[in-house]
Amino acid sequence: MRKGRFEVRDVQNIADILVDPEGALERRNHWEKTSHALLVGVILHVLYAEKEKTLARVAAFLSDPSRSFERTLRVMMSTNHLGTDEAPQVHPVVAQAARELLNKSENERSGVLSTAMSFLGLYRDPTVAETTSACEWRIADLVDAERPVSLYLVIPPSDISRTKPLVRLVLNQIGRRLTERLEGQAGKRRRHPLLMMLDEFPAFGRLDFFESALAFMAGYGVRSFLIAQSLNQISKAYGENNSILDNCHVRIAFASNDERTAKRISDSLGTATELRAMRNYAGHRLAPWLAHVMVSRQETARPLLTPGEVMQLPADEEIVMVSGQPPIRAKKLRYFEDANFTGRVCPPPALAADGPFADRPPSRADDWSGQVRAPHADLVKPWSELVSNGDEDDGGLKRHPALPEESPVKAEPEHAPDAGLLDDEFDPNDARRMEQLARNAAVVQRAHAMDQADDDLIPSF
């Protein structure tokens, strides 16, 4: 990643591959979009502020057990990325990414974090973390080095599925960097053409940029050699209406075990004109000779190779289809049997005991080494200013006033009936006392209705 005006673009390209590790997304949902924005901000923060500038450090920064996620966002917003001690300045993209997450509710923030961490699980592997911690070559060395350079990405079959995101990331970076400027533009020089040979190409998943770049890669001096077992693999990764074969000007086919692939090859070979003769005999079947013999010839169309014939091709034959040329049925050229190539097969070069390959391009310092920044006191804000608690639109947990507690009902002391009063006599004090008891009973009934927790909250008495 370059520092300066290209840094945001390079980081966004990396985040595009991180949020689609399998290459199966045609469109992103809400969680993938928000996690993409979070990863862009965190990667930029790690590049500017952290000593270890790797994706493993990005995963460790987001899942630091010593602080909460909100505290991590606060560190991002208070780090002096671009300014000086006298005039501190936060990187605007980092600040916007952190502010966007702080504006969300706590539940949504946790969902975005868990989605982002699911894309970084591969880089927690110590082997992968160590392998990606340093790079001794640059993408430009593939075409601009003093001597031709070969890059081999060798993955054990048992780890192809697990390391697919890493291989996709490397291929995406190479394809984008080498197609930025055409030959002859300012600052663009190319010494060697580049051949990208990708065995089991569909196993890497869908590479949207690579599919579209096949049409113009040749103009940048990059040619692709793609190898697949069948068309079903390409259709599974890129869909039925893909443009992979449309942008391949040379196609080589061998004996296929798939009927659909064999039929596709047969259709692409076209048809040939075949002359057929038909002979008709006329006369009595017991006559010593036939009276009439008629022979007719007609031209009919026949597939150059039927699907069955494609599937029955000998093991030493192949079909070469060049754009604009008739198809060629050729013999396979095995490099270990041909005299022109056996002399070129050399033993692998031996490594020096105390150094790398002699013709390896010299290592160069990157733009980010040695840059470490810390939070600045002038940028640290109180937590109350970072997270609002009063607005209804902020979401999260809110405090609402509880229902008023009813005053307990005081039991009235029982009084013995006044012997001096008869049943037909009226006492005003008794009337007021009965009215008070009725009001207290109504309060008890309402409280019972609220606590009963029925569906309709209507008590039955």
XYZ file of C-alpha atoms in Angstrom:
461
model
C 0.000 0.000 0.000
C 1.303 3.378 -0.969
C 1.266 6.364 1.318
C -0.301 9.583 0.121
C -3.122 10.203 -2.293
C -3.402 6.498 -3.209
C -3.615 5.163 0.352
C -7.403 5.249 0.682
C -7.868 3.606 -2.709
C -5.400 0.830 -1.901
C -6.997 0.176 1.486
C -10.491 0.087 -0.020
C -9.329 -2.456 -2.611
C -8.023 -4.665 0.191
C -11.259 -4.312 2.161
C -13.253 -5.280 -0.952
C -11.566 -8.683 -0.978
C -11.694 -9.108 2.802
C -15.489 -8.740 2.998
C -15.960 -11.315 0.224
C -13.567 -14.121 1.195
C -15.324 -16.805 -0.849
C -16.071 -14.723 -3.935
C -19.758 -15.588 -3.779
C -21.336 -12.168 -3.150
C -23.119 -10.430 -5.986
C -24.331 -7.655 -3.692
C -23.556 -6.811 -0.089
C -26.001 -6.566 2.767
C -26.022 -3.972 5.535
C -23.544 -5.787 7.790
C -20.999 -6.318 5.027
C -21.173 -2.675 3.942
C -20.713 -1.322 7.459
C -17.932 -3.805 8.247
C -16.197 -2.707 5.026
C -16.209 0.900 6.259
C -14.921 -0.233 9.669
C -12.072 -2.251 8.128
C -11.001 0.691 5.964
C -10.752 2.926 9.029
C -8.975 0.355 11.195
C -6.436 -0.584 8.492
C -5.553 3.081 7.990
C -5.221 3.542 11.752
C -2.909 0.522 12.031
C -0.765 1.819 9.165
C -0.335 5.221 10.790
C -0.274 4.398 14.491
C 0.734 0.779 15.156
C 4.233 -0.654 15.030
C 3.144 -3.929 13.423
C 1.381 -3.092 10.159
C -0.265 -6.373 9.234
C -3.751 -7.803 8.943
C -2.994 -9.929 11.990
C -2.493 -6.692 13.927
C -5.817 -5.390 12.586
C -7.552 -8.451 14.050
C -5.703 -8.044 17.364
C -6.519 -4.326 17.515
C -10.250 -4.930 17.099
C -10.338 -7.791 19.622
C -8.015 -6.396 22.284
C -9.128 -8.086 25.539
C -7.888 -5.186 27.675
C -10.486 -2.708 26.414
C -13.996 -2.565 25.062
C -14.923 -1.901 21.448
C -16.169 1.581 22.345
C -12.809 2.323 23.933
C -11.080 1.133 20.745
C -13.152 3.534 18.668
C -12.275 6.303 21.110
C -8.558 5.549 20.632
C -8.992 5.808 16.864
C -10.651 9.216 17.158
C -7.997 10.614 19.514
C -4.830 9.469 17.699
C -2.682 12.111 16.039
C -2.324 10.540 12.583
C -1.443 13.500 10.371
C -0.607 16.488 12.565
C 2.200 17.559 14.846
C 2.425 17.864 18.609
C 1.409 21.510 18.370
C -1.379 20.937 15.824
C -2.672 17.353 16.143
C -4.940 16.008 13.423
C -6.878 12.773 13.099
C -7.031 11.049 9.730
C -10.449 12.040 8.338
C -11.309 8.550 7.058
C -10.404 6.983 10.417
C -12.422 9.568 12.337
C -15.443 9.145 10.072
C -15.371 5.357 10.400
C -15.187 5.551 14.206
C -17.864 8.237 14.417
C -20.175 6.201 12.196
C -19.916 3.247 14.571
C -20.406 5.382 17.679
C -23.602 6.813 16.215
C -25.092 3.328 16.066
C -26.772 1.479 18.884
C -24.834 -0.924 21.056
C -26.467 -3.979 19.516
C -25.717 -2.801 15.985
C -22.111 -1.996 16.883
C -21.590 -5.508 18.193
C -23.080 -6.941 14.987
C -20.735 -4.883 12.808
C -17.739 -5.918 14.923
C -18.586 -9.618 14.784
C -19.040 -9.412 10.998
C -15.674 -7.694 10.543
C -13.904 -10.188 12.807
C -15.323 -13.109 10.833
C -13.364 -11.851 7.808
C -10.079 -11.712 9.760
C -10.119 -15.176 11.306
C -7.538 -16.564 8.853
C -4.881 -14.083 9.984
C -5.023 -15.344 13.579
C -3.162 -18.440 12.432
C 0.462 -17.949 13.612
C 1.837 -19.391 10.359
C -0.229 -17.057 8.193
C 0.525 -14.128 10.487
C 4.270 -14.759 10.241
C 4.146 -15.242 6.464
C 2.253 -11.997 5.914
C 4.255 -9.984 8.453
C 6.937 -8.981 5.928
C 7.366 -8.886 2.154
C 10.727 -9.024 0.385
C 9.416 -8.108 -3.052
C 7.138 -5.544 -4.663
C 4.427 -6.047 -7.249
C 6.320 -3.775 -9.635
C 9.253 -6.239 -9.555
C 7.216 -8.675 -11.647
C 7.546 -6.390 -14.688
C 10.157 -3.773 -13.792
C 12.962 -5.749 -12.132
C 16.394 -5.808 -13.716
C 16.047 -9.548 -14.312
C 12.853 -11.510 -14.970
C 11.116 -12.590 -11.774
C 8.927 -15.653 -11.192
C 6.448 -15.733 -8.332
C 5.079 -19.095 -7.160
C 2.070 -19.369 -4.876
C 2.126 -22.976 -3.693
C -0.650 -24.109 -1.352
C -1.173 -27.641 -0.020
C -4.437 -29.161 -1.249
C -5.603 -29.528 2.342
C -5.406 -25.744 2.879
C -6.825 -24.472 -0.417
C -10.258 -23.761 1.027
C -8.899 -22.150 4.197
C -6.329 -19.921 2.488
C -8.568 -18.913 -0.400
C -9.064 -15.349 0.972
C -5.291 -14.788 1.083
C -4.727 -16.009 -2.493
C -7.622 -13.891 -3.719
C -6.103 -10.877 -1.980
C -2.702 -11.381 -3.652
C -4.192 -11.908 -7.122
C -6.460 -8.898 -6.755
C -3.546 -6.690 -5.690
C -1.380 -7.841 -8.607
C -4.130 -7.366 -11.166
C -5.082 -3.889 -9.985
C -1.548 -2.537 -9.584
C -0.344 -3.701 -13.004
C -3.318 -2.183 -14.860
C -3.219 1.320 -13.419
C -1.325 3.074 -16.209
C -0.627 2.221 -19.822
C 2.853 1.904 -21.245
C 4.233 5.278 -22.249
C 2.480 7.305 -19.561
C 4.475 9.339 -17.088
C 6.122 7.187 -14.454
C 5.227 3.956 -16.258
C 7.967 1.639 -17.460
C 7.878 -2.072 -18.134
C 10.873 -4.229 -18.910
C 9.281 -7.668 -19.066
C 5.854 -9.009 -20.067
C 3.977 -10.962 -17.427
C 2.258 -14.328 -17.723
C -0.236 -15.194 -14.984
C -0.682 -18.964 -14.988
C -3.506 -19.913 -12.632
C -4.080 -23.628 -12.198
C -7.533 -24.571 -10.877
C -8.602 -20.996 -11.497
C -12.287 -21.433 -10.445
C -11.170 -22.708 -7.015
C -10.305 -19.120 -6.035
C -13.941 -18.056 -6.259
C -15.358 -15.111 -8.118
C -12.869 -12.318 -8.830
C -15.017 -9.531 -10.266
C -12.084 -7.339 -11.175
C -10.256 -10.210 -12.843
C -13.271 -11.127 -14.953
C -13.561 -7.606 -16.336
C -9.781 -7.073 -16.581
C -9.281 -10.012 -18.960
C -10.550 -7.789 -21.760
C -7.806 -5.161 -21.378
C -4.959 -6.911 -19.540
C -3.122 -7.586 -22.800
C -2.805 -3.849 -23.394
C -0.831 -3.579 -20.150
C 1.561 -6.399 -21.010
C -0.191 -9.000 -18.845
C -1.409 -12.294 -20.276
C -3.440 -14.887 -18.411
C -3.227 -18.657 -18.684
C -6.300 -20.079 -16.947
C -6.740 -23.799 -16.286
C -10.069 -25.393 -15.309
C -11.313 -28.962 -15.207
C -14.676 -28.225 -16.815
C -17.026 -25.420 -17.709
C -19.180 -26.354 -14.736
C -16.512 -25.005 -12.379
C -16.429 -21.653 -14.188
C -20.225 -21.426 -14.251
C -20.419 -22.213 -10.545
C -17.969 -19.443 -9.647
C -18.971 -16.767 -12.170
C -22.507 -17.704 -13.173
C -23.922 -18.953 -16.444
C -23.573 -15.607 -18.241
C -19.896 -15.032 -17.488
C -17.370 -13.421 -19.807
C -14.349 -15.576 -18.977
C -14.355 -17.577 -22.218
C -15.396 -14.517 -24.223
C -12.104 -12.808 -23.378
C -9.903 -15.863 -23.998
C -8.596 -15.653 -27.576
C -6.887 -19.053 -27.443
C -8.701 -22.052 -25.975
C -7.253 -25.542 -25.616
C -9.536 -28.494 -24.900
C -8.741 -32.075 -23.982
C -10.947 -35.139 -23.650
C -13.796 -34.206 -21.349
C -15.713 -36.365 -18.919
C -18.636 -33.946 -18.704
C -21.409 -34.082 -21.304
C -22.194 -30.384 -21.022
C -18.564 -29.408 -21.570
C -18.256 -31.843 -24.486
C -21.371 -30.402 -26.133
C -20.067 -26.849 -25.650
C -16.776 -27.803 -27.326
C -18.606 -29.548 -30.155
C -20.775 -26.486 -30.784
C -17.768 -24.165 -30.792
C -16.002 -26.310 -33.421
C -18.820 -25.783 -35.893
C -19.996 -28.099 -38.642
C -18.448 -29.645 -41.745
C -20.037 -30.466 -45.108
C -20.242 -34.182 -45.807
C -21.081 -35.776 -49.177
C -23.441 -38.706 -48.812
C -24.348 -41.145 -51.615
C -27.651 -43.023 -51.804
C -28.231 -45.985 -54.212
C -31.748 -47.140 -55.147
C -32.551 -50.409 -56.962
C -35.739 -51.007 -59.014
C -36.989 -54.282 -60.569
C -38.573 -57.643 -59.758
C -36.923 -59.386 -56.913
C -36.783 -62.702 -58.846
C -35.448 -61.185 -62.100
C -31.927 -62.244 -63.158
C -30.883 -58.639 -63.150
C -32.274 -55.403 -61.795
C -33.949 -53.125 -64.236
C -32.841 -49.792 -62.738
C -30.044 -48.665 -60.419
C -30.162 -45.019 -59.262
C -27.366 -43.312 -57.335
C -27.943 -39.877 -55.722
C -25.439 -37.766 -53.830
C -26.228 -34.909 -51.433
C -24.285 -32.619 -49.134
C -25.288 -32.604 -45.472
C -23.988 -30.771 -42.428
C -22.274 -32.765 -39.731
C -20.604 -31.584 -36.498
C -16.864 -31.435 -36.907
C -16.651 -33.472 -33.718
C -19.708 -34.818 -31.983
C -19.905 -34.631 -28.178
C -19.181 -38.346 -28.066
C -16.065 -37.936 -30.192
C -14.874 -35.097 -27.958
C -15.197 -37.325 -24.913
C -13.323 -40.104 -26.771
C -10.292 -38.055 -27.788
C -7.030 -39.987 -27.384
C -4.858 -39.107 -24.421
C -2.152 -37.630 -26.674
C -4.442 -35.299 -28.669
C -5.900 -31.865 -28.019
C -8.050 -29.278 -29.755
C -6.710 -25.753 -30.198
C -9.211 -23.000 -30.984
C -7.719 -19.644 -31.939
C -9.952 -16.637 -32.412
C -10.480 -15.992 -36.125
C -8.814 -19.259 -37.210
C -10.133 -22.753 -37.965
C -9.816 -25.224 -35.080
C -6.708 -27.381 -34.910
C -6.563 -31.007 -33.837
C -3.011 -31.388 -32.585
C -0.764 -33.735 -30.686
C 0.116 -32.909 -27.107
C 3.606 -31.587 -26.587
C 5.029 -32.989 -23.379
C 7.970 -30.934 -22.230
C 9.683 -33.863 -20.531
C 9.656 -35.855 -23.794
C 10.491 -33.153 -26.332
C 14.188 -32.619 -27.049
C 13.693 -28.863 -27.356
C 12.595 -28.640 -23.725
C 14.454 -31.404 -21.931
C 17.669 -29.433 -22.239
C 16.048 -26.464 -20.542
C 14.899 -28.408 -17.504
C 17.519 -27.509 -14.942
C 17.810 -28.449 -11.291
C 16.466 -25.853 -8.859
C 18.991 -23.201 -7.842
C 20.729 -23.762 -4.548
C 20.316 -21.194 -1.815
C 23.410 -19.717 -0.312
C 23.938 -20.645 3.300
C 23.913 -17.047 4.457
C 21.715 -15.283 1.952
C 18.813 -15.386 -0.506
C 18.879 -16.039 -4.245
C 21.593 -14.118 -6.036
C 19.243 -12.688 -8.663
C 16.484 -11.681 -6.255
C 15.455 -8.022 -6.582
C 16.920 -5.877 -3.811
C 14.639 -5.244 -0.874
C 13.293 -1.742 -0.501
C 11.886 0.132 2.442
C 8.155 0.713 2.416
C 6.357 3.970 3.120
C 5.113 2.966 6.579
C 8.114 1.554 8.422
C 8.963 3.287 11.664
C 5.778 5.372 11.851
C 4.053 5.009 15.215
C 1.529 7.474 16.616
C -0.258 7.629 19.959
C -3.430 9.345 21.211
C -2.976 13.081 21.742
C -4.226 14.821 24.872
C -5.846 17.625 22.880
C -7.883 15.120 20.865
C -9.200 13.105 23.798
C -12.851 13.957 24.398
C -15.068 13.018 27.310
C -17.146 9.928 26.779
C -20.308 11.991 27.193
C -19.395 13.919 24.031
C -18.669 10.770 22.033
C -21.834 8.876 22.918
C -25.121 10.715 23.391
C -27.547 9.437 25.993
C -30.413 11.856 25.594
C -31.561 11.653 21.987
C -34.291 9.219 21.132
C -32.705 8.509 17.748
C -29.371 7.331 19.162
C -30.735 3.909 20.053
C -29.282 1.697 22.731
C -30.571 1.225 26.259
C -32.586 4.115 27.677
C -33.957 4.881 31.136
C -37.673 5.443 31.330
C -39.627 6.541 34.428
C -41.284 3.673 36.195
C -44.930 3.547 37.152
C -45.681 5.438 40.362
C -45.823 3.237 43.371
C -49.179 3.125 45.107
C -49.250 4.023 48.750
C -50.030 1.006 50.920
C -53.554 0.725 52.135
C -53.817 1.258 55.832
C -56.219 -1.076 57.514
C -58.867 0.771 59.446
C -59.241 -0.367 63.047
C -62.422 -2.222 63.726
C -64.824 -0.390 65.970
C -67.496 -1.977 67.972
C -70.917 -0.804 66.927
C -72.158 2.071 68.948
C -74.825 0.784 71.239
C -76.397 4.181 71.419
C -77.181 4.252 67.675
C -80.018 2.297 66.192
C -80.004 0.793 62.653
C -82.324 3.441 61.347
C -80.210 6.306 62.656
C -77.708 8.142 60.361
C -74.151 9.034 61.416
C -72.127 11.378 59.077
C -68.793 9.967 60.320
C -69.792 6.457 59.232
C -70.679 7.681 55.735
C -67.288 9.347 55.272
C -65.520 6.263 56.577
C -67.371 3.969 54.152
C -66.565 6.280 51.235
C -62.865 6.190 52.130
C -62.915 2.394 52.299
C -64.534 2.223 48.846
C -61.818 4.437 47.341
C -59.083 2.324 48.916
C -60.688 -0.842 47.572
C -60.698 0.634 44.034
C -56.967 1.351 44.314
C -56.314 -2.224 45.346
C -58.365 -3.501 42.402
C -56.358 -1.395 39.915
C -53.060 -2.546 41.385
C -54.200 -6.137 41.158
C -55.114 -5.623 37.492
C -51.635 -4.245 36.656
C -49.831 -7.086 38.432
C -51.947 -9.948 37.209
C -50.244 -9.847 33.764
C -53.283 -11.133 31.855
C -53.438 -10.650 28.121
C -56.134 -7.999 28.364
C -55.154 -6.627 31.828
C -58.805 -6.624 32.862
C -59.384 -8.312 36.205
C -62.409 -10.347 36.981
C -64.120 -9.954 40.289
